[in-house]
PDB file of C-alpha atoms in Angstrom:
ATOM      1  CA  UNK I 463      27.710  11.382  25.182  1.00  0.00           C
ATOM      2  CA  UNK I 464      25.712  11.603  28.362  1.00  0.00           C
ATOM      3  CA  UNK I 465      21.949  11.844  28.702  1.00  0.00           C
ATOM      4  CA  UNK I 466      21.003  12.304  32.355  1.00  0.00           C
ATOM      5  CA  UNK I 467      17.290  12.643  31.499  1.00  0.00           C
ATOM      6  CA  UNK I 468      16.961   9.451  29.438  1.00  0.00           C
ATOM      7  CA  UNK I 469      13.748   8.172  31.014  1.00  0.00           C
ATOM      8  CA  UNK I 470      11.621   9.136  27.990  1.00  0.00           C
ATOM      9  CA  UNK I 471      14.197   8.602  25.224  1.00  0.00           C
ATOM     10  CA  UNK I 472      14.453   4.784  25.098  1.00  0.00           C
ATOM     11  CA  UNK I 473      18.115   5.061  26.142  1.00  0.00           C
ATOM     12  CA  UNK I 474      19.143   7.218  23.190  1.00  0.00           C
ATOM     13  CA  UNK I 475      22.099   9.446  23.951  1.00  0.00           C
ATOM     14  CA  UNK I 476      22.470  10.961  20.478  1.00  0.00           C
ATOM     15  CA  UNK I 477      20.263  11.522  17.457  1.00  0.00           C
ATOM     16  CA  UNK I 478      21.616  12.198  13.981  1.00  0.00           C
ATOM     17  CA  UNK I 479      19.017  13.621  11.616  1.00  0.00           C
ATOM     18  CA  UNK I 480      18.866  15.578   8.389  1.00  0.00           C
ATOM     19  CA  UNK I 481      15.729  17.722   8.311  1.00  0.00           C
ATOM     20  CA  UNK I 482      13.822  18.479   5.156  1.00  0.00           C
ATOM     21  CA  UNK I 483      12.700  16.406   2.218  1.00  0.00           C
ATOM     22  CA  UNK I 484      14.942  14.792  -0.353  1.00  0.00           C
ATOM     23  CA  UNK I 485      18.688  14.888  -0.182  1.00  0.00           C
ATOM     24  CA  UNK I 486      21.105  12.568   1.536  1.00  0.00           C
ATOM     25  CA  UNK I 487      20.389  10.382   4.537  1.00  0.00           C
ATOM     26  CA  UNK I 488      22.496  10.621   7.743  1.00  0.00           C
ATOM     27  CA  UNK I 489      25.548   8.504   8.425  1.00  0.00           C
ATOM     28  CA  UNK I 490      28.644   8.736  10.609  1.00  0.00           C
ATOM     29  CA  UNK I 491      32.115   8.421   9.122  1.00  0.00           C
ATOM     30  CA  UNK I 492      35.196   7.055  10.887  1.00  0.00           C
ATOM     31  CA  UNK I 493      38.559   7.853   9.293  1.00  0.00           C
ATOM     32  CA  UNK I 494      42.239   8.189  10.050  1.00  0.00           C
ATOM     33  CA  UNK I 495      44.710  10.745   8.768  1.00  0.00           C
ATOM     34  CA  UNK I 496      47.169   7.915   8.068  1.00  0.00           C
ATOM     35  CA  UNK I 497      45.253   6.285   5.194  1.00  0.00           C
ATOM     36  CA  UNK I 498      42.375   7.014   2.840  1.00  0.00           C
ATOM     37  CA  UNK I 499      40.354   4.099   4.265  1.00  0.00           C
ATOM     38  CA  UNK I 500      37.026   5.283   5.721  1.00  0.00           C
ATOM     39  CA  UNK I 501      34.035   3.510   7.281  1.00  0.00           C
ATOM     40  CA  UNK I 502      30.477   4.864   7.361  1.00  0.00           C
ATOM     41  CA  UNK I 503      27.566   3.520   9.382  1.00  0.00           C
ATOM     42  CA  UNK I 504      23.944   4.568   9.153  1.00  0.00           C
ATOM     43  CA  UNK I 505      21.737   5.023   6.128  1.00  0.00           C
ATOM     44  CA  UNK I 506      24.885   5.562   3.993  1.00  0.00           C
ATOM     45  CA  UNK I 507      22.736   5.440   0.880  1.00  0.00           C
ATOM     46  CA  UNK I 508      19.664   6.647  -0.928  1.00  0.00           C
ATOM     47  CA  UNK I 509      16.981   4.502   0.761  1.00  0.00           C
ATOM     48  CA  UNK I 510      15.887   3.497   4.282  1.00  0.00           C
ATOM     49  CA  UNK I 511      18.273   0.524   4.697  1.00  0.00           C
ATOM     50  CA  UNK I 512      20.990   0.480   7.382  1.00  0.00           C
ATOM     51  CA  UNK I 513      24.528  -0.034   6.092  1.00  0.00           C
ATOM     52  CA  UNK I 514      28.190  -0.302   6.869  1.00  0.00           C
ATOM     53  CA  UNK I 515      30.065   1.118   3.896  1.00  0.00           C
ATOM     54  CA  UNK I 516      33.782   1.310   3.147  1.00  0.00           C
ATOM     55  CA  UNK I 517      35.327   4.407   1.526  1.00  0.00           C
ATOM     56  CA  UNK I 518      32.181   6.488   1.096  1.00  0.00           C
ATOM     57  CA  UNK I 519      32.468  10.174   0.290  1.00  0.00           C
ATOM     58  CA  UNK I 520      35.483  12.416   0.309  1.00  0.00           C
ATOM     59  CA  UNK I 521      38.998  11.186   0.977  1.00  0.00           C
ATOM     60  CA  UNK I 522      41.242  12.915   3.489  1.00  0.00           C
ATOM     61  CA  UNK I 523      42.386  15.439   0.855  1.00  0.00           C
ATOM     62  CA  UNK I 524      38.820  16.819   0.824  1.00  0.00           C
ATOM     63  CA  UNK I 525      38.836  16.980  -2.977  1.00  0.00           C
ATOM     64  CA  UNK I 526      38.649  13.367  -4.169  1.00  0.00           C
ATOM     65  CA  UNK I 527      35.429  11.391  -3.679  1.00  0.00           C
ATOM     66  CA  UNK I 528      34.709   7.668  -3.906  1.00  0.00           C
ATOM     67  CA  UNK I 529      30.974   8.298  -4.227  1.00  0.00           C
ATOM     68  CA  UNK I 530      28.763   5.920  -2.258  1.00  0.00           C
ATOM     69  CA  UNK I 531      31.710   3.592  -1.526  1.00  0.00           C
ATOM     70  CA  UNK I 532      31.498  -0.191  -1.191  1.00  0.00           C
ATOM     71  CA  UNK I 533      28.656  -1.749   0.773  1.00  0.00           C
ATOM     72  CA  UNK I 534      29.897  -4.361   3.262  1.00  0.00           C
ATOM     73  CA  UNK I 535      26.753  -4.921   5.395  1.00  0.00           C
ATOM     74  CA  UNK I 536      23.074  -4.099   4.844  1.00  0.00           C
ATOM     75  CA  UNK I 537      19.836  -4.571   6.770  1.00  0.00           C
ATOM     76  CA  UNK I 538      16.755  -3.559   4.800  1.00  0.00           C
ATOM     77  CA  UNK I 539      13.452  -2.392   6.273  1.00  0.00           C
ATOM     78  CA  UNK I 540      12.036  -5.939   6.034  1.00  0.00           C
ATOM     79  CA  UNK I 541      14.822  -7.246   8.288  1.00  0.00           C
ATOM     80  CA  UNK I 542      16.747  -9.008   5.541  1.00  0.00           C
ATOM     81  CA  UNK I 543      20.499  -9.127   6.199  1.00  0.00           C
ATOM     82  CA  UNK I 544      23.185  -9.010   3.516  1.00  0.00           C
ATOM     83  CA  UNK I 545      26.850  -9.368   4.409  1.00  0.00           C
ATOM     84  CA  UNK I 546      29.324  -8.875   1.599  1.00  0.00           C
TER      85      UNK I 546
END
């Protein structure tokens, strides 16, 4: 990502957002075609906390889901940190 006009964007080069009310919150998933292990970062949940989650959402077959996955790291909106 490149942002050549970043003087008014606090250094942000990308913004991931889901518009509208209700529904899921944005996250980014990293996966490999070699295994079904997946990592998500972002909201990765139903509230405003920031998370790192293992095996969230659909597996590589696109048909099997592990739901919200397993939380491995969380920072809530009060700044509390939980590492699992």
